[in-house]
Amino acid sequence: MASDEAETDETPAFWCDAMLGGLARWLRAAGYDAAWIEGIDDAELVRRALATGRILLTADTELARHGAIRSGRIRAVLIPAGHTKFEQLRYVMRALSLRRRQPRCMACGGRLRPIPRDAARPEVPPRTFAWCREYFRCVRCAKVFWRGTHWRRIAARLEAL
Ligand SMILES: [Zn+2]
């Protein structure tokens, strides 16, 4: 994984509304820090977006009319209805002129750092460990990742962006 990709203050990070958990995962795969909590209510979502300065992504037209968004205190993108999760990703990336970056943790959006193969061993199924050489650990939640078949499917779809 390339380490020359500088993370700057301008790299956008996101809060996804309760309906957009799938979009949050796609954003992480595309290299962006996207937070999502199952069942989070709008008031809490607005509070967290204000506190963190993250861009709020919502498919809820009512929420998009919230005062904090209309006044510009929260930057938000309204996701059109009827999109698949992948189309939602494409919509956000076009709307904000984002390019694909190094993938982040699919569980929490944290950055992934390469780790030695032996360090990954206890957390990897033996059959995977037998063939896979490269492993990564999330700096935030410590989950271990590798480029298995699931990851390859995701990467192939991202190529289409
Ligand atoms: Zn993580």
PDB file of C-alpha atoms and ligand atoms in Angstrom:
ATOM      1  CA  MET A   1       0.000   0.000   0.000  1.00  0.00           C
ATOM      2  CA  ALA A   2       1.454   3.364  -1.017  1.00  0.00           C
ATOM      3  CA  SER A   3       2.541   5.562   1.837  1.00  0.00           C
ATOM      4  CA  ASP A   4       3.195   8.658  -0.264  1.00  0.00           C
ATOM      5  CA  GLU A   5      -0.445   9.631  -0.246  1.00  0.00           C
ATOM      6  CA  ALA A   6      -0.638  12.537   2.151  1.00  0.00           C
ATOM      7  CA  GLU A   7      -3.787  12.895   4.179  1.00  0.00           C
ATOM      8  CA  THR A   8      -4.574  16.600   4.268  1.00  0.00           C
ATOM      9  CA  ASP A   9      -7.084  18.687   6.159  1.00  0.00           C
ATOM     10  CA  GLU A  10      -8.940  19.075   2.869  1.00  0.00           C
ATOM     11  CA  THR A  11      -9.507  15.327   2.547  1.00  0.00           C
ATOM     12  CA  PRO A  12     -13.235  15.125   3.155  1.00  0.00           C
ATOM     13  CA  ALA A  13     -14.661  12.900   5.865  1.00  0.00           C
ATOM     14  CA  PHE A  14     -18.318  12.031   6.183  1.00  0.00           C
ATOM     15  CA  TRP A  15     -21.221  11.287   8.436  1.00  0.00           C
ATOM     16  CA  CYS A  16     -23.806   9.051   6.745  1.00  0.00           C
ATOM     17  CA  ASP A  17     -27.421   9.051   7.880  1.00  0.00           C
ATOM     18  CA  ALA A  18     -29.062   5.927   9.312  1.00  0.00           C
ATOM     19  CA  MET A  19     -30.229   4.781   5.864  1.00  0.00           C
ATOM     20  CA  LEU A  20     -26.803   5.016   4.225  1.00  0.00           C
ATOM     21  CA  GLY A  21     -24.765   2.264   5.884  1.00  0.00           C
ATOM     22  CA  GLY A  22     -24.021   0.668   2.514  1.00  0.00           C
ATOM     23  CA  LEU A  23     -22.747   3.961   1.124  1.00  0.00           C
ATOM     24  CA  ALA A  24     -20.496   4.378   4.175  1.00  0.00           C
ATOM     25  CA  ARG A  25     -18.823   1.033   3.409  1.00  0.00           C
ATOM     26  CA  TRP A  26     -18.318   1.906  -0.246  1.00  0.00           C
ATOM     27  CA  LEU A  27     -16.816   5.265   0.714  1.00  0.00           C
ATOM     28  CA  ARG A  28     -14.334   3.486   3.006  1.00  0.00           C
ATOM     29  CA  ALA A  29     -13.419   1.101   0.191  1.00  0.00           C
ATOM     30  CA  ALA A  30     -12.858   4.145  -2.050  1.00  0.00           C
ATOM     31  CA  GLY A  31     -10.510   5.589   0.583  1.00  0.00           C
ATOM     32  CA  TYR A  32     -12.674   7.979   2.601  1.00  0.00           C
ATOM     33  CA  ASP A  33     -13.418   8.152   6.305  1.00  0.00           C
ATOM     34  CA  ALA A  34     -17.173   7.661   6.582  1.00  0.00           C
ATOM     35  CA  ALA A  35     -18.913   7.316   9.939  1.00  0.00           C
ATOM     36  CA  TRP A  36     -22.220   5.534  10.301  1.00  0.00           C
ATOM     37  CA  ILE A  37     -24.208   4.301  13.285  1.00  0.00           C
ATOM     38  CA  GLU A  38     -27.148   1.980  12.836  1.00  0.00           C
ATOM     39  CA  GLY A  39     -30.383   3.655  13.894  1.00  0.00           C
ATOM     40  CA  ILE A  40     -28.799   7.036  14.718  1.00  0.00           C
ATOM     41  CA  ASP A  41     -31.506   9.704  14.949  1.00  0.00           C
ATOM     42  CA  ASP A  42     -31.355  12.944  12.987  1.00  0.00           C
ATOM     43  CA  ALA A  43     -30.747  15.205  16.002  1.00  0.00           C
ATOM     44  CA  GLU A  44     -27.723  13.156  17.081  1.00  0.00           C
ATOM     45  CA  LEU A  45     -26.461  12.994  13.500  1.00  0.00           C
ATOM     46  CA  VAL A  46     -26.663  16.786  13.163  1.00  0.00           C
ATOM     47  CA  ARG A  47     -24.930  17.212  16.537  1.00  0.00           C
ATOM     48  CA  ARG A  48     -22.063  14.944  15.479  1.00  0.00           C
ATOM     49  CA  ALA A  49     -21.711  16.538  12.046  1.00  0.00           C
ATOM     50  CA  LEU A  50     -21.485  19.958  13.707  1.00  0.00           C
ATOM     51  CA  ALA A  51     -18.960  18.730  16.283  1.00  0.00           C
ATOM     52  CA  THR A  52     -16.697  17.022  13.747  1.00  0.00           C
ATOM     53  CA  GLY A  53     -17.039  19.319  10.736  1.00  0.00           C
ATOM     54  CA  ARG A  54     -17.666  16.272   8.560  1.00  0.00           C
ATOM     55  CA  ILE A  55     -19.806  16.409   5.452  1.00  0.00           C
ATOM     56  CA  LEU A  56     -23.274  15.039   6.118  1.00  0.00           C
ATOM     57  CA  LEU A  57     -24.654  12.609   3.552  1.00  0.00           C
ATOM     58  CA  THR A  58     -28.386  12.079   3.683  1.00  0.00           C
ATOM     59  CA  ALA A  59     -31.145  10.618   1.561  1.00  0.00           C
ATOM     60  CA  ASP A  60     -33.727  12.385   3.720  1.00  0.00           C
ATOM     61  CA  THR A  61     -35.147  15.546   2.095  1.00  0.00           C
ATOM     62  CA  GLU A  62     -36.572  16.638   5.446  1.00  0.00           C
ATOM     63  CA  LEU A  63     -33.178  16.400   7.136  1.00  0.00           C
ATOM     64  CA  ALA A  64     -31.563  18.227   4.206  1.00  0.00           C
ATOM     65  CA  ARG A  65     -33.752  21.261   5.080  1.00  0.00           C
ATOM     66  CA  HIS A  66     -32.374  21.410   8.638  1.00  0.00           C
ATOM     67  CA  GLY A  67     -31.364  24.898   9.739  1.00  0.00           C
ATOM     68  CA  ALA A  68     -27.742  23.941  10.370  1.00  0.00           C
ATOM     69  CA  ILE A  69     -27.474  22.766   6.771  1.00  0.00           C
ATOM     70  CA  ARG A  70     -29.387  25.669   5.228  1.00  0.00           C
ATOM     71  CA  SER A  71     -27.227  28.156   7.131  1.00  0.00           C
ATOM     72  CA  GLY A  72     -24.072  26.421   5.900  1.00  0.00           C
ATOM     73  CA  ARG A  73     -22.846  25.393   9.368  1.00  0.00           C
ATOM     74  CA  ILE A  74     -22.989  21.808   8.120  1.00  0.00           C
ATOM     75  CA  ARG A  75     -21.920  20.938   4.610  1.00  0.00           C
ATOM     76  CA  ALA A  76     -24.276  18.302   3.253  1.00  0.00           C
ATOM     77  CA  VAL A  77     -24.995  16.321   0.116  1.00  0.00           C
ATOM     78  CA  LEU A  78     -28.547  15.117  -0.536  1.00  0.00           C
ATOM     79  CA  ILE A  79     -28.440  11.662  -2.098  1.00  0.00           C
ATOM     80  CA  PRO A  80     -31.206  11.197  -4.700  1.00  0.00           C
ATOM     81  CA  ALA A  81     -33.749   8.432  -4.091  1.00  0.00           C
ATOM     82  CA  GLY A  82     -33.718   5.212  -6.076  1.00  0.00           C
ATOM     83  CA  HIS A  83     -29.948   4.796  -6.338  1.00  0.00           C
ATOM     84  CA  THR A  84     -28.151   1.560  -5.541  1.00  0.00           C
ATOM     85  CA  LYS A  85     -25.369   1.805  -2.931  1.00  0.00           C
ATOM     86  CA  PHE A  86     -22.768   1.870  -5.668  1.00  0.00           C
ATOM     87  CA  GLU A  87     -24.635   4.572  -7.615  1.00  0.00           C
ATOM     88  CA  GLN A  88     -24.786   6.573  -4.377  1.00  0.00           C
ATOM     89  CA  LEU A  89     -21.005   6.336  -4.155  1.00  0.00           C
ATOM     90  CA  ARG A  90     -20.614   7.480  -7.752  1.00  0.00           C
ATOM     91  CA  TYR A  91     -23.005  10.375  -7.093  1.00  0.00           C
ATOM     92  CA  VAL A  92     -21.025  11.589  -4.048  1.00  0.00           C
ATOM     93  CA  MET A  93     -17.677  11.233  -5.799  1.00  0.00           C
ATOM     94  CA  ARG A  94     -18.915  13.247  -8.781  1.00  0.00           C
ATOM     95  CA  ALA A  95     -20.667  15.866  -6.665  1.00  0.00           C
ATOM     96  CA  LEU A  96     -17.490  16.552  -4.654  1.00  0.00           C
ATOM     97  CA  SER A  97     -14.942  15.777  -7.416  1.00  0.00           C
ATOM     98  CA  LEU A  98     -13.371  12.997  -5.357  1.00  0.00           C
ATOM     99  CA  ARG A  99     -10.862  10.536  -6.718  1.00  0.00           C
ATOM    100  CA  ARG A 100     -10.275   7.029  -5.519  1.00  0.00           C
ATOM    101  CA  ARG A 101      -7.749   6.774  -2.680  1.00  0.00           C
ATOM    102  CA  GLN A 102      -6.096   3.977  -0.738  1.00  0.00           C
ATOM    103  CA  PRO A 103      -8.805   1.812   0.845  1.00  0.00           C
ATOM    104  CA  ARG A 104      -9.644   2.339   4.495  1.00  0.00           C
ATOM    105  CA  CYS A 105     -11.040   0.037   7.158  1.00  0.00           C
ATOM    106  CA  MET A 106     -14.401  -1.340   5.998  1.00  0.00           C
ATOM    107  CA  ALA A 107     -15.572  -1.562   9.611  1.00  0.00           C
ATOM    108  CA  CYS A 108     -14.820   1.964  10.853  1.00  0.00           C
ATOM    109  CA  GLY A 109     -13.135   4.078   8.151  1.00  0.00           C
ATOM    110  CA  GLY A 110      -9.734   4.180   9.910  1.00  0.00           C
ATOM    111  CA  ARG A 111      -6.477   4.134   7.967  1.00  0.00           C
ATOM    112  CA  LEU A 112      -4.856   0.782   7.171  1.00  0.00           C
ATOM    113  CA  ARG A 113      -1.177   0.137   7.823  1.00  0.00           C
ATOM    114  CA  PRO A 114       0.767  -2.837   6.456  1.00  0.00           C
ATOM    115  CA  ILE A 115       1.769  -5.336   9.150  1.00  0.00           C
ATOM    116  CA  PRO A 116       4.176  -8.284   9.059  1.00  0.00           C
ATOM    117  CA  ARG A 117       2.580 -11.555   8.031  1.00  0.00           C
ATOM    118  CA  ASP A 118       3.433 -13.215  11.331  1.00  0.00           C
ATOM    119  CA  ALA A 119       1.668 -10.452  13.283  1.00  0.00           C
ATOM    120  CA  ALA A 120      -1.533 -11.183  11.374  1.00  0.00           C
ATOM    121  CA  ARG A 121      -1.414 -14.932  11.854  1.00  0.00           C
ATOM    122  CA  PRO A 122      -3.605 -15.223  15.005  1.00  0.00           C
ATOM    123  CA  GLU A 123      -6.420 -13.266  13.323  1.00  0.00           C
ATOM    124  CA  VAL A 124      -6.437 -14.911   9.915  1.00  0.00           C
ATOM    125  CA  PRO A 125      -8.092 -18.212   8.929  1.00  0.00           C
ATOM    126  CA  PRO A 126      -5.356 -20.824   8.318  1.00  0.00           C
ATOM    127  CA  ARG A 127      -6.482 -21.428   4.735  1.00  0.00           C
ATOM    128  CA  THR A 128      -6.134 -17.716   3.953  1.00  0.00           C
ATOM    129  CA  PHE A 129      -2.810 -17.465   5.770  1.00  0.00           C
ATOM    130  CA  ALA A 130      -1.452 -20.277   3.594  1.00  0.00           C
ATOM    131  CA  TRP A 131      -1.652 -18.206   0.402  1.00  0.00           C
ATOM    132  CA  CYS A 132      -1.952 -14.541   1.383  1.00  0.00           C
ATOM    133  CA  ARG A 133       1.305 -12.584   1.917  1.00  0.00           C
ATOM    134  CA  GLU A 134       0.122  -9.018   2.598  1.00  0.00           C
ATOM    135  CA  TYR A 135      -1.840  -7.902   5.641  1.00  0.00           C
ATOM    136  CA  PHE A 136      -3.047  -4.574   6.990  1.00  0.00           C
ATOM    137  CA  ARG A 137      -4.268  -3.405  10.374  1.00  0.00           C
ATOM    138  CA  CYS A 138      -6.706  -0.570  11.021  1.00  0.00           C
ATOM    139  CA  VAL A 139      -5.011   2.098  13.148  1.00  0.00           C
ATOM    140  CA  ARG A 140      -8.368   2.916  14.762  1.00  0.00           C
ATOM    141  CA  CYS A 141     -10.149  -0.385  15.517  1.00  0.00           C
ATOM    142  CA  ALA A 142      -7.175  -2.783  15.048  1.00  0.00           C
ATOM    143  CA  LYS A 143      -9.086  -5.084  12.668  1.00  0.00           C
ATOM    144  CA  VAL A 144      -6.864  -7.053  10.276  1.00  0.00           C
ATOM    145  CA  PHE A 145      -7.532  -6.994   6.518  1.00  0.00           C
ATOM    146  CA  TRP A 146      -6.154  -8.770   3.492  1.00  0.00           C
ATOM    147  CA  ARG A 147      -6.931  -8.796  -0.187  1.00  0.00           C
ATOM    148  CA  GLY A 148      -9.169 -11.844  -0.283  1.00  0.00           C
ATOM    149  CA  THR A 149     -11.875 -12.683  -2.787  1.00  0.00           C
ATOM    150  CA  HIS A 150     -14.349 -10.258  -1.187  1.00  0.00           C
ATOM    151  CA  TRP A 151     -11.836  -7.429  -1.421  1.00  0.00           C
ATOM    152  CA  ARG A 152     -11.037  -8.249  -5.046  1.00  0.00           C
ATOM    153  CA  ARG A 153     -14.709  -8.051  -5.979  1.00  0.00           C
ATOM    154  CA  ILE A 154     -14.967  -4.640  -4.367  1.00  0.00           C
ATOM    155  CA  ALA A 155     -11.780  -3.414  -6.050  1.00  0.00           C
ATOM    156  CA  ALA A 156     -13.035  -4.603  -9.449  1.00  0.00           C
ATOM    157  CA  ARG A 157     -16.228  -2.588  -9.030  1.00  0.00           C
ATOM    158  CA  LEU A 158     -14.283   0.496  -7.943  1.00  0.00           C
ATOM    159  CA  GLU A 159     -12.281   0.269 -11.172  1.00  0.00           C
ATOM    160  CA  ALA A 160     -15.497   1.246 -12.932  1.00  0.00           C
ATOM    161  CA  LEU A 161     -15.646   4.634 -11.207  1.00  0.00           C
TER     162      LEU A 161
HETATM  163 ZN    ZN B   1     -11.235   0.058  11.692  1.00  0.00          ZN
END
